[in-house]
Short mmCIF file of N, CA and C in Angstrom, two decimals:
data_model
loop_
_atom_site.label_atom_id
_atom_site.label_comp_id
_atom_site.label_asym_id
_atom_site.label_seq_id
_atom_site.Cartn_x
_atom_site.Cartn_y
_atom_site.Cartn_z
N UNK L 1 20.33 3.39 -14.08
CA UNK L 1 19.57 3.91 -15.20
C UNK L 1 18.33 3.03 -15.38
N UNK L 2 17.22 3.67 -15.59
CA UNK L 2 15.93 2.99 -15.70
C UNK L 2 15.91 1.96 -16.83
N UNK L 3 16.44 2.32 -18.00
CA UNK L 3 16.44 1.40 -19.13
C UNK L 3 17.29 0.17 -18.87
N UNK L 4 18.38 0.36 -18.15
CA UNK L 4 19.25 -0.77 -17.81
C UNK L 4 18.51 -1.74 -16.89
N UNK L 5 17.84 -1.20 -15.88
CA UNK L 5 17.08 -2.05 -14.97
C UNK L 5 15.95 -2.77 -15.69
N UNK L 6 15.27 -2.06 -16.59
CA UNK L 6 14.21 -2.69 -17.37
C UNK L 6 14.77 -3.83 -18.21
N UNK L 7 15.93 -3.60 -18.84
CA UNK L 7 16.56 -4.61 -19.68
C UNK L 7 16.94 -5.84 -18.86
N UNK L 8 17.55 -5.64 -17.71
CA UNK L 8 17.96 -6.76 -16.86
C UNK L 8 16.72 -7.54 -16.41
N UNK L 9 15.68 -6.85 -16.05
CA UNK L 9 14.44 -7.52 -15.67
C UNK L 9 13.87 -8.31 -16.85
N UNK L 10 13.91 -7.71 -18.03
CA UNK L 10 13.39 -8.35 -19.24
C UNK L 10 14.14 -9.64 -19.56
N UNK L 11 15.48 -9.58 -19.54
CA UNK L 11 16.24 -10.79 -19.90
C UNK L 11 16.15 -11.87 -18.83
N UNK L 12 15.87 -11.47 -17.60
CA UNK L 12 15.74 -12.49 -16.56
C UNK L 12 14.35 -13.09 -16.50
N UNK L 13 13.31 -12.29 -16.71
CA UNK L 13 11.95 -12.83 -16.60
C UNK L 13 11.36 -13.28 -17.93
N UNK L 14 11.51 -12.46 -18.97
CA UNK L 14 10.93 -12.80 -20.27
C UNK L 14 11.79 -13.79 -21.05
N UNK L 15 13.07 -13.51 -21.09
CA UNK L 15 13.98 -14.36 -21.87
C UNK L 15 14.53 -15.53 -21.06
N UNK L 16 14.47 -15.40 -19.74
CA UNK L 16 14.93 -16.45 -18.83
C UNK L 16 16.40 -16.83 -19.06
N UNK L 17 17.23 -15.80 -19.22
CA UNK L 17 18.66 -16.03 -19.36
C UNK L 17 19.22 -16.56 -18.04
N UNK L 18 20.34 -17.23 -18.12
CA UNK L 18 20.98 -17.78 -16.91
C UNK L 18 21.51 -16.63 -16.05
N UNK L 19 21.72 -16.93 -14.78
CA UNK L 19 22.26 -15.92 -13.86
C UNK L 19 23.63 -15.43 -14.33
N UNK L 20 24.44 -16.33 -14.85
CA UNK L 20 25.76 -15.97 -15.34
C UNK L 20 25.65 -14.96 -16.50
N UNK L 21 24.76 -15.22 -17.44
CA UNK L 21 24.56 -14.33 -18.58
C UNK L 21 24.02 -12.98 -18.12
N UNK L 22 23.07 -13.00 -17.20
CA UNK L 22 22.49 -11.76 -16.67
C UNK L 22 23.58 -10.91 -16.02
N UNK L 23 24.43 -11.53 -15.21
CA UNK L 23 25.52 -10.78 -14.56
C UNK L 23 26.50 -10.23 -15.59
N UNK L 24 26.81 -11.02 -16.61
CA UNK L 24 27.73 -10.56 -17.65
C UNK L 24 27.13 -9.38 -18.41
N UNK L 25 25.86 -9.47 -18.79
CA UNK L 25 25.19 -8.38 -19.51
C UNK L 25 25.09 -7.14 -18.63
N UNK L 26 24.78 -7.33 -17.37
CA UNK L 26 24.69 -6.19 -16.44
C UNK L 26 26.05 -5.50 -16.34
N UNK L 27 27.10 -6.28 -16.20
CA UNK L 27 28.45 -5.73 -16.12
C UNK L 27 28.81 -5.00 -17.42
N UNK L 28 28.48 -5.61 -18.55
CA UNK L 28 28.76 -4.98 -19.85
C UNK L 28 28.09 -3.62 -19.95
N UNK L 29 26.83 -3.54 -19.57
CA UNK L 29 26.11 -2.27 -19.65
C UNK L 29 26.67 -1.24 -18.68
N UNK L 30 27.02 -1.69 -17.48
CA UNK L 30 27.59 -0.77 -16.50
C UNK L 30 28.92 -0.20 -17.00
N UNK L 31 29.76 -1.04 -17.61
CA UNK L 31 31.04 -0.58 -18.15
C UNK L 31 30.83 0.36 -19.33
N UNK L 32 29.82 0.09 -20.15
CA UNK L 32 29.52 0.96 -21.28
C UNK L 32 29.06 2.33 -20.79
N UNK L 33 28.16 2.35 -19.84
CA UNK L 33 27.68 3.62 -19.27
C UNK L 33 28.84 4.37 -18.61
N UNK L 34 29.70 3.64 -17.92
CA UNK L 34 30.88 4.25 -17.31
C UNK L 34 31.78 4.90 -18.37
N UNK L 35 32.00 4.19 -19.49
CA UNK L 35 32.81 4.73 -20.58
C UNK L 35 32.21 6.04 -21.10
N UNK L 36 30.90 6.04 -21.28
CA UNK L 36 30.24 7.25 -21.78
C UNK L 36 30.35 8.38 -20.76
N UNK L 37 30.13 8.07 -19.51
CA UNK L 37 30.18 9.09 -18.45
C UNK L 37 31.56 9.75 -18.39
N UNK L 38 32.61 8.95 -18.53
CA UNK L 38 33.97 9.48 -18.45
C UNK L 38 34.36 10.23 -19.72
N UNK L 39 34.04 9.66 -20.88
CA UNK L 39 34.53 10.20 -22.14
C UNK L 39 33.57 11.16 -22.84
N UNK L 40 32.31 11.07 -22.52
CA UNK L 40 31.29 11.92 -23.16
C UNK L 40 30.31 12.42 -22.09
N UNK L 41 30.80 13.22 -21.15
CA UNK L 41 29.93 13.64 -20.02
C UNK L 41 28.73 14.47 -20.44
N UNK L 42 28.77 15.00 -21.65
CA UNK L 42 27.67 15.85 -22.10
C UNK L 42 26.46 15.05 -22.58
N UNK L 43 26.60 13.73 -22.73
CA UNK L 43 25.47 12.91 -23.17
C UNK L 43 25.25 11.76 -22.19
N UNK L 44 24.17 11.04 -22.40
CA UNK L 44 23.93 9.83 -21.61
C UNK L 44 23.85 8.64 -22.56
N UNK L 45 23.77 7.45 -22.02
CA UNK L 45 23.80 6.23 -22.84
C UNK L 45 22.66 6.18 -23.85
N UNK L 46 21.56 6.82 -23.55
CA UNK L 46 20.42 6.82 -24.46
C UNK L 46 20.68 7.64 -25.71
N UNK L 47 21.67 8.52 -25.66
CA UNK L 47 22.01 9.37 -26.81
C UNK L 47 23.18 8.83 -27.60
N UNK L 48 23.52 7.59 -27.37
CA UNK L 48 24.66 6.97 -28.03
C UNK L 48 24.46 6.90 -29.53
N UNK L 49 25.58 7.06 -30.24
CA UNK L 49 25.54 6.90 -31.69
C UNK L 49 26.64 5.94 -32.11
N UNK L 50 26.70 5.64 -33.40
CA UNK L 50 27.65 4.65 -33.90
C UNK L 50 29.09 5.07 -33.65
N UNK L 51 29.39 6.36 -33.76
CA UNK L 51 30.75 6.84 -33.52
C UNK L 51 31.20 6.52 -32.10
N UNK L 52 30.33 6.75 -31.13
CA UNK L 52 30.67 6.48 -29.73
C UNK L 52 30.86 4.99 -29.51
N UNK L 53 30.02 4.19 -30.10
CA UNK L 53 30.15 2.74 -29.96
C UNK L 53 31.47 2.27 -30.57
N UNK L 54 31.84 2.80 -31.72
CA UNK L 54 33.12 2.44 -32.32
C UNK L 54 34.28 2.84 -31.41
N UNK L 55 34.19 4.01 -30.79
CA UNK L 55 35.23 4.44 -29.85
C UNK L 55 35.32 3.48 -28.66
N UNK L 56 34.18 3.03 -28.18
CA UNK L 56 34.15 2.08 -27.07
C UNK L 56 34.79 0.77 -27.48
N UNK L 57 34.48 0.29 -28.68
CA UNK L 57 35.08 -0.95 -29.17
C UNK L 57 36.59 -0.80 -29.31
N UNK L 58 37.04 0.33 -29.81
CA UNK L 58 38.47 0.59 -29.91
C UNK L 58 39.11 0.58 -28.53
N UNK L 59 38.44 1.21 -27.57
CA UNK L 59 38.92 1.21 -26.18
C UNK L 59 39.06 -0.22 -25.65
N UNK L 60 38.08 -1.06 -25.92
CA UNK L 60 38.15 -2.45 -25.46
C UNK L 60 39.33 -3.18 -26.09
N UNK L 61 39.50 -3.01 -27.38
CA UNK L 61 40.60 -3.69 -28.08
C UNK L 61 41.96 -3.17 -27.62
N UNK L 62 42.06 -1.87 -27.39
CA UNK L 62 43.31 -1.30 -26.90
C UNK L 62 43.65 -1.77 -25.50
N UNK L 63 42.64 -2.19 -24.75
CA UNK L 63 42.84 -2.69 -23.40
C UNK L 63 42.90 -4.22 -23.37
N UNK L 64 43.16 -4.80 -24.52
CA UNK L 64 43.42 -6.24 -24.66
C UNK L 64 42.29 -7.16 -24.24
N UNK L 65 41.06 -6.72 -24.44
CA UNK L 65 39.94 -7.63 -24.23
C UNK L 65 39.96 -8.67 -25.34
N UNK L 66 39.60 -9.89 -25.00
CA UNK L 66 39.59 -10.95 -26.01
C UNK L 66 38.48 -10.70 -27.03
N UNK L 67 38.62 -11.31 -28.19
CA UNK L 67 37.60 -11.14 -29.23
C UNK L 67 36.26 -11.70 -28.77
N UNK L 68 36.28 -12.77 -27.98
CA UNK L 68 35.03 -13.33 -27.45
C UNK L 68 34.34 -12.34 -26.51
N UNK L 69 35.12 -11.70 -25.66
CA UNK L 69 34.56 -10.73 -24.72
C UNK L 69 33.98 -9.54 -25.47
N UNK L 70 34.70 -9.04 -26.45
CA UNK L 70 34.22 -7.92 -27.24
C UNK L 70 32.94 -8.31 -27.97
N UNK L 71 32.91 -9.52 -28.53
CA UNK L 71 31.70 -9.99 -29.23
C UNK L 71 30.51 -10.05 -28.28
N UNK L 72 30.72 -10.51 -27.05
CA UNK L 72 29.62 -10.56 -26.08
C UNK L 72 29.15 -9.16 -25.73
N UNK L 73 30.09 -8.23 -25.56
CA UNK L 73 29.72 -6.87 -25.22
C UNK L 73 28.91 -6.23 -26.36
N UNK L 74 29.29 -6.52 -27.60
CA UNK L 74 28.52 -6.04 -28.75
C UNK L 74 27.11 -6.66 -28.72
N UNK L 75 27.05 -7.96 -28.44
CA UNK L 75 25.75 -8.64 -28.35
C UNK L 75 24.89 -8.02 -27.25
N UNK L 76 25.50 -7.67 -26.14
CA UNK L 76 24.78 -7.02 -25.04
C UNK L 76 24.17 -5.71 -25.52
N UNK L 77 24.98 -4.88 -26.17
CA UNK L 77 24.46 -3.59 -26.65
C UNK L 77 23.35 -3.78 -27.68
N UNK L 78 23.54 -4.72 -28.59
CA UNK L 78 22.50 -4.97 -29.59
C UNK L 78 21.19 -5.38 -28.91
N UNK L 79 21.29 -6.27 -27.95
CA UNK L 79 20.09 -6.71 -27.23
C UNK L 79 19.45 -5.55 -26.48
N UNK L 80 20.28 -4.74 -25.82
CA UNK L 80 19.77 -3.60 -25.06
C UNK L 80 19.04 -2.63 -25.97
N UNK L 81 19.66 -2.31 -27.12
CA UNK L 81 19.01 -1.39 -28.05
C UNK L 81 17.74 -2.00 -28.65
N UNK L 82 17.77 -3.29 -28.95
CA UNK L 82 16.57 -3.94 -29.49
C UNK L 82 15.41 -3.90 -28.50
N UNK L 83 15.69 -4.16 -27.25
CA UNK L 83 14.63 -4.11 -26.22
C UNK L 83 14.12 -2.68 -26.09
N UNK L 84 15.03 -1.71 -26.11
CA UNK L 84 14.60 -0.29 -26.04
C UNK L 84 13.75 0.08 -27.23
N UNK L 85 14.12 -0.41 -28.42
CA UNK L 85 13.34 -0.11 -29.61
C UNK L 85 11.93 -0.67 -29.49
N UNK L 86 11.81 -1.90 -29.01
CA UNK L 86 10.49 -2.52 -28.85
C UNK L 86 9.67 -1.77 -27.81
N UNK L 87 10.33 -1.42 -26.70
CA UNK L 87 9.62 -0.80 -25.59
C UNK L 87 9.23 0.64 -25.89
N UNK L 88 10.05 1.37 -26.63
CA UNK L 88 9.80 2.79 -26.84
C UNK L 88 9.57 3.16 -28.30
N UNK L 89 9.47 2.17 -29.15
CA UNK L 89 9.33 2.42 -30.59
C UNK L 89 10.42 3.36 -31.10
N UNK L 90 11.65 3.10 -30.68
CA UNK L 90 12.79 3.91 -31.07
C UNK L 90 13.34 3.38 -32.39
N UNK L 91 13.65 4.29 -33.28
CA UNK L 91 14.28 3.91 -34.54
C UNK L 91 15.76 4.25 -34.44
N UNK L 92 16.59 3.24 -34.56
CA UNK L 92 18.03 3.43 -34.42
C UNK L 92 18.71 2.93 -35.69
N UNK L 93 19.67 3.72 -36.17
CA UNK L 93 20.46 3.30 -37.32
C UNK L 93 21.36 2.13 -36.89
N UNK L 94 22.08 1.57 -37.84
CA UNK L 94 23.01 0.49 -37.52
C UNK L 94 23.89 0.89 -36.36
N UNK L 95 24.14 -0.06 -35.46
CA UNK L 95 24.99 0.21 -34.31
C UNK L 95 26.43 0.48 -34.71
N UNK L 96 26.96 -0.37 -35.52
CA UNK L 96 28.38 -0.26 -35.85
C UNK L 96 28.54 -0.28 -37.34
#
């Protein structure tokens, strides 16, 4: 997805995140997009709303992800949406 690639490029060049963080964020976004593709095939990640994000969080918790991992995944989504908002002047309601 174009926005995902833009985001990864942004956090590596502009924000200068570590390789470990970049890989973790990339994985988080890929898993999120995968969740949407499987559970909501009629939409794409760009059409995400708070209900879908809550469902994803529930899915993570039901699959025994640690609270630290879930917190990082939430941080990844927040960063991704913030970068998209800056880049595209998108207005998004609260994520969760």
